[in-house]
PDB file of C-alpha atoms in Angstrom:
ATOM      1  CA  MET A   1     -17.156 -14.358  26.901  1.00  0.00           C
ATOM      2  CA  SER A   2     -20.544 -15.012  25.005  1.00  0.00           C
ATOM      3  CA  ASP A   3     -21.667 -12.844  22.095  1.00  0.00           C
ATOM      4  CA  THR A   4     -24.155 -12.038  24.023  1.00  0.00           C
ATOM      5  CA  ALA A   5     -22.729 -10.997  27.262  1.00  0.00           C
ATOM      6  CA  GLN A   6     -20.127  -9.864  25.001  1.00  0.00           C
ATOM      7  CA  PHE A   7     -22.870  -7.337  24.324  1.00  0.00           C
ATOM      8  CA  GLU A   8     -24.983  -6.587  26.936  1.00  0.00           C
ATOM      9  CA  GLY A   9     -25.228  -2.711  28.266  1.00  0.00           C
ATOM     10  CA  MET A  10     -24.215  -2.127  24.930  1.00  0.00           C
ATOM     11  CA  GLY A  11     -27.593  -2.159  22.956  1.00  0.00           C
ATOM     12  CA  ILE A  12     -26.249  -4.304  19.886  1.00  0.00           C
ATOM     13  CA  ALA A  13     -27.271  -7.876  19.019  1.00  0.00           C
ATOM     14  CA  PRO A  14     -24.223 -10.010  17.698  1.00  0.00           C
ATOM     15  CA  ASP A  15     -24.154  -9.918  14.605  1.00  0.00           C
ATOM     16  CA  ASP A  16     -25.436 -13.621  12.421  1.00  0.00           C
ATOM     17  CA  GLY A  17     -22.401 -13.571  10.226  1.00  0.00           C
ATOM     18  CA  PRO A  18     -18.742 -15.049  10.619  1.00  0.00           C
ATOM     19  CA  MET A  19     -17.602 -15.199  14.788  1.00  0.00           C
ATOM     20  CA  LEU A  20     -14.160 -13.246  14.458  1.00  0.00           C
ATOM     21  CA  GLU A  21     -11.530 -16.019  16.423  1.00  0.00           C
ATOM     22  CA  ALA A  22     -10.560 -13.943  19.140  1.00  0.00           C
ATOM     23  CA  ALA A  23      -6.447 -16.087  19.176  1.00  0.00           C
ATOM     24  CA  ALA A  24      -6.215 -15.598  16.005  1.00  0.00           C
ATOM     25  CA  PRO A  25      -2.212 -13.729  15.236  1.00  0.00           C
ATOM     26  CA  ASP A  26      -3.011  -9.159  14.609  1.00  0.00           C
ATOM     27  CA  ALA A  27      -1.210 -10.030  10.912  1.00  0.00           C
ATOM     28  CA  PRO A  28       0.011  -6.510   9.295  1.00  0.00           C
ATOM     29  CA  VAL A  29      -2.953  -4.578   6.878  1.00  0.00           C
ATOM     30  CA  PRO A  30      -1.112  -5.164   3.742  1.00  0.00           C
ATOM     31  CA  CYS A  31      -0.229  -1.694   2.467  1.00  0.00           C
ATOM     32  CA  GLY A  32       1.205   0.281  -0.414  1.00  0.00           C
ATOM     33  CA  ARG A  33       0.668   3.548  -1.666  1.00  0.00           C
ATOM     34  CA  LEU A  34       0.653   5.106  -5.755  1.00  0.00           C
ATOM     35  CA  ILE A  35       2.273   7.987  -5.788  1.00  0.00           C
ATOM     36  CA  GLY A  36       2.994   9.902  -9.417  1.00  0.00           C
ATOM     37  CA  VAL A  37       2.153  13.875  -9.913  1.00  0.00           C
ATOM     38  CA  ALA A  38      -1.131  15.287 -11.927  1.00  0.00           C
ATOM     39  CA  GLY A  39      -0.894  13.420 -15.246  1.00  0.00           C
ATOM     40  CA  SER A  40       1.568  10.960 -14.086  1.00  0.00           C
ATOM     41  CA  GLY A  41      -1.027   8.246 -15.620  1.00  0.00           C
ATOM     42  CA  LYS A  42      -2.169   6.692 -11.256  1.00  0.00           C
ATOM     43  CA  SER A  43      -6.190   6.743 -12.559  1.00  0.00           C
ATOM     44  CA  TYR A  44      -5.213   5.076 -16.546  1.00  0.00           C
ATOM     45  CA  GLN A  45      -3.243   2.390 -14.455  1.00  0.00           C
ATOM     46  CA  LEU A  46      -5.743   1.713 -11.496  1.00  0.00           C
ATOM     47  CA  ILE A  47      -8.167   2.114 -14.237  1.00  0.00           C
ATOM     48  CA  LYS A  48      -6.805  -0.764 -15.940  1.00  0.00           C
ATOM     49  CA  ARG A  49      -5.624  -2.986 -13.598  1.00  0.00           C
ATOM     50  CA  THR A  50      -9.521  -3.095 -12.637  1.00  0.00           C
ATOM     51  CA  ALA A  51     -10.635  -3.972 -15.548  1.00  0.00           C
ATOM     52  CA  ASP A  52      -7.773  -6.228 -16.641  1.00  0.00           C
ATOM     53  CA  ASP A  53      -8.643  -8.245 -12.849  1.00  0.00           C
ATOM     54  CA  PRO A  54     -11.888  -7.087 -11.138  1.00  0.00           C
ATOM     55  CA  THR A  55     -10.617  -8.809  -8.109  1.00  0.00           C
ATOM     56  CA  TYR A  56      -7.421  -6.592  -7.920  1.00  0.00           C
ATOM     57  CA  GLY A  57      -9.800  -3.319  -5.868  1.00  0.00           C
ATOM     58  CA  ILE A  58     -12.114  -1.332  -5.988  1.00  0.00           C
ATOM     59  CA  LEU A  59     -11.751   2.241  -6.639  1.00  0.00           C
ATOM     60  CA  SER A  60     -12.605   4.799  -4.018  1.00  0.00           C
ATOM     61  CA  ALA A  61     -12.160   8.704  -3.915  1.00  0.00           C
ATOM     62  CA  THR A  62     -12.053  10.604  -1.213  1.00  0.00           C
ATOM     63  CA  THR A  63     -13.213  13.651  -3.090  1.00  0.00           C
ATOM     64  CA  GLY A  64     -16.829  13.441  -6.043  1.00  0.00           C
ATOM     65  CA  VAL A  65     -14.683  15.333  -9.263  1.00  0.00           C
ATOM     66  CA  ALA A  66     -12.147  12.552  -8.491  1.00  0.00           C
ATOM     67  CA  SER A  67     -14.570  10.300  -7.629  1.00  0.00           C
ATOM     68  CA  VAL A  68     -16.390  11.061 -10.909  1.00  0.00           C
ATOM     69  CA  ASN A  69     -12.713  10.662 -12.652  1.00  0.00           C
ATOM     70  CA  LEU A  70     -12.425   6.897 -11.646  1.00  0.00           C
ATOM     71  CA  ALA A  71     -15.981   5.931 -12.554  1.00  0.00           C
ATOM     72  CA  ALA A  72     -15.461   5.711  -8.528  1.00  0.00           C
ATOM     73  CA  ILE A  73     -17.672   6.391  -5.594  1.00  0.00           C
ATOM     74  CA  THR A  74     -16.565   8.164  -2.730  1.00  0.00           C
ATOM     75  CA  VAL A  75     -15.004   6.267   0.179  1.00  0.00           C
ATOM     76  CA  HIS A  76     -17.299   7.767   3.034  1.00  0.00           C
ATOM     77  CA  SER A  77     -20.664   6.138   0.531  1.00  0.00           C
ATOM     78  CA  LEU A  78     -18.335   2.913   0.103  1.00  0.00           C
ATOM     79  CA  LEU A  79     -17.931   2.858   3.897  1.00  0.00           C
ATOM     80  CA  LYS A  80     -21.030   4.035   5.066  1.00  0.00           C
ATOM     81  CA  PHE A  81     -19.863   7.174   6.849  1.00  0.00           C
ATOM     82  CA  SER A  82     -19.673  10.711   6.702  1.00  0.00           C
ATOM     83  CA  ASP A  83     -17.501  11.982   9.333  1.00  0.00           C
ATOM     84  CA  THR A  84     -14.882  11.203  11.495  1.00  0.00           C
ATOM     85  CA  LEU A  85     -17.404  10.345  13.886  1.00  0.00           C
ATOM     86  CA  SER A  86     -20.113   8.418  12.154  1.00  0.00           C
ATOM     87  CA  LEU A  87     -16.941   6.623  11.498  1.00  0.00           C
ATOM     88  CA  ARG A  88     -15.890   5.819  14.180  1.00  0.00           C
ATOM     89  CA  ASP A  89     -19.284   5.276  16.237  1.00  0.00           C
ATOM     90  CA  ALA A  90     -18.997   2.410  12.560  1.00  0.00           C
ATOM     91  CA  PHE A  91     -15.282   1.024  13.775  1.00  0.00           C
ATOM     92  CA  LEU A  92     -17.198   0.621  17.562  1.00  0.00           C
ATOM     93  CA  THR A  93     -20.033  -1.304  16.670  1.00  0.00           C
ATOM     94  CA  GLY A  94     -17.985  -3.502  14.055  1.00  0.00           C
ATOM     95  CA  ARG A  95     -20.377  -1.531  11.098  1.00  0.00           C
ATOM     96  CA  LEU A  96     -17.382  -1.230   9.514  1.00  0.00           C
ATOM     97  CA  THR A  97     -15.552  -4.246   9.513  1.00  0.00           C
ATOM     98  CA  ARG A  98     -18.631  -6.289   8.511  1.00  0.00           C
ATOM     99  CA  THR A  99     -18.398  -3.211   5.549  1.00  0.00           C
ATOM    100  CA  LEU A 100     -14.507  -3.791   4.998  1.00  0.00           C
ATOM    101  CA  HIS A 101     -15.033  -7.980   5.039  1.00  0.00           C
ATOM    102  CA  ASP A 102     -17.654  -7.712   2.902  1.00  0.00           C
ATOM    103  CA  ILE A 103     -15.222  -5.653   0.743  1.00  0.00           C
ATOM    104  CA  GLY A 104     -12.828  -8.524   1.053  1.00  0.00           C
ATOM    105  CA  GLN A 105     -14.360 -11.181  -0.350  1.00  0.00           C
ATOM    106  CA  ARG A 106     -14.680  -9.722  -3.332  1.00  0.00           C
ATOM    107  CA  TYR A 107     -11.109  -7.448  -3.952  1.00  0.00           C
ATOM    108  CA  ARG A 108      -7.834  -7.984  -2.522  1.00  0.00           C
ATOM    109  CA  ARG A 109      -7.779  -4.403  -2.271  1.00  0.00           C
ATOM    110  CA  LEU A 110      -9.150  -1.329  -0.773  1.00  0.00           C
ATOM    111  CA  ILE A 111      -8.105   1.185  -4.063  1.00  0.00           C
ATOM    112  CA  ILE A 112      -8.076   5.163  -1.905  1.00  0.00           C
ATOM    113  CA  GLU A 113      -7.597   8.291  -4.690  1.00  0.00           C
ATOM    114  CA  GLU A 114      -6.407  11.566  -3.499  1.00  0.00           C
ATOM    115  CA  TYR A 115      -5.830   9.599   0.171  1.00  0.00           C
ATOM    116  CA  SER A 116      -3.847  13.287   1.202  1.00  0.00           C
ATOM    117  CA  MET A 117      -7.732  14.764   1.568  1.00  0.00           C
ATOM    118  CA  LEU A 118      -8.708  12.291   3.503  1.00  0.00           C
ATOM    119  CA  HIS A 119      -8.312  12.866   7.734  1.00  0.00           C
ATOM    120  CA  ALA A 120      -5.297  11.430   9.647  1.00  0.00           C
ATOM    121  CA  ASP A 121      -8.310   9.675  12.502  1.00  0.00           C
ATOM    122  CA  GLN A 122      -9.890   8.347   9.386  1.00  0.00           C
ATOM    123  CA  LEU A 123      -7.167   6.827   7.804  1.00  0.00           C
ATOM    124  CA  ASP A 124      -6.399   5.330  11.255  1.00  0.00           C
ATOM    125  CA  LEU A 125      -9.661   3.858  12.021  1.00  0.00           C
ATOM    126  CA  ILE A 126      -9.865   2.258   8.803  1.00  0.00           C
ATOM    127  CA  HIS A 127      -6.701   0.592   8.486  1.00  0.00           C
ATOM    128  CA  ARG A 128      -7.976  -0.594  12.284  1.00  0.00           C
ATOM    129  CA  GLY A 129     -11.411  -1.971  10.313  1.00  0.00           C
ATOM    130  CA  VAL A 130      -9.606  -3.599   7.227  1.00  0.00           C
ATOM    131  CA  GLY A 131      -6.943  -4.914  10.091  1.00  0.00           C
ATOM    132  CA  GLU A 132      -9.881  -6.093  12.159  1.00  0.00           C
ATOM    133  CA  ALA A 133     -11.565  -7.181   8.987  1.00  0.00           C
ATOM    134  CA  ASN A 134      -9.509  -9.669   7.586  1.00  0.00           C
ATOM    135  CA  ARG A 135      -8.953 -11.855  10.645  1.00  0.00           C
ATOM    136  CA  TYR A 136     -12.294 -13.831   9.782  1.00  0.00           C
ATOM    137  CA  PRO A 137     -11.324 -17.127   8.979  1.00  0.00           C
ATOM    138  CA  ASP A 138     -12.532 -16.697   5.509  1.00  0.00           C
ATOM    139  CA  MET A 139      -9.948 -13.373   5.281  1.00  0.00           C
ATOM    140  CA  ARG A 140      -6.965 -15.482   6.488  1.00  0.00           C
ATOM    141  CA  GLU A 141      -5.405 -16.835   3.092  1.00  0.00           C
ATOM    142  CA  ARG A 142      -6.080 -14.072   1.034  1.00  0.00           C
ATOM    143  CA  PRO A 143      -6.509 -10.422   3.300  1.00  0.00           C
ATOM    144  CA  LEU A 144      -7.259  -7.294   2.272  1.00  0.00           C
ATOM    145  CA  GLY A 145      -5.325  -5.034   1.549  1.00  0.00           C
ATOM    146  CA  ILE A 146      -5.056  -1.304   1.539  1.00  0.00           C
ATOM    147  CA  LEU A 147      -3.397   1.085  -1.356  1.00  0.00           C
ATOM    148  CA  LEU A 148      -3.074   4.668  -1.303  1.00  0.00           C
ATOM    149  CA  VAL A 149      -2.990   6.358  -4.442  1.00  0.00           C
ATOM    150  CA  GLY A 150      -1.465  10.427  -4.807  1.00  0.00           C
ATOM    151  CA  ASP A 151       0.293  13.789  -5.203  1.00  0.00           C
ATOM    152  CA  LEU A 152       2.257  14.339  -2.422  1.00  0.00           C
ATOM    153  CA  ALA A 153       2.931  18.560  -4.707  1.00  0.00           C
ATOM    154  CA  GLN A 154      -0.581  18.621  -3.639  1.00  0.00           C
TER     155      GLN A 154
END
């Protein structure tokens, strides 16, 4: 199927960026969790790891307060969505995948602090978007992963 035919009827022009390989194997998305009670040093560890190695990951948080505490950005601003419907739209149009691909070219992990505040559907769409971004040929050697950070007691 040609690029143009793929987007016919959707009102979307094909992207000029690197193309996904249609036959790419579906490798699992590297995922991890950093769990601890309040005050256990989760944020300290993340700030230290990203300071020691700027490619370690990009810090984001689900709330404005958590993002300020990390000197980070909200996951909503980072991935350019406002709610589940806008995130679903970004995924379906490929915008989320392209955004995550750009992130993956600079960082090894998408770090989401206070992940328990993220709706399950949103987390699923982000996971699917990372999987799609990792299908780009330039992501094969170093795929983007997801690190979820939180306190299970909250």
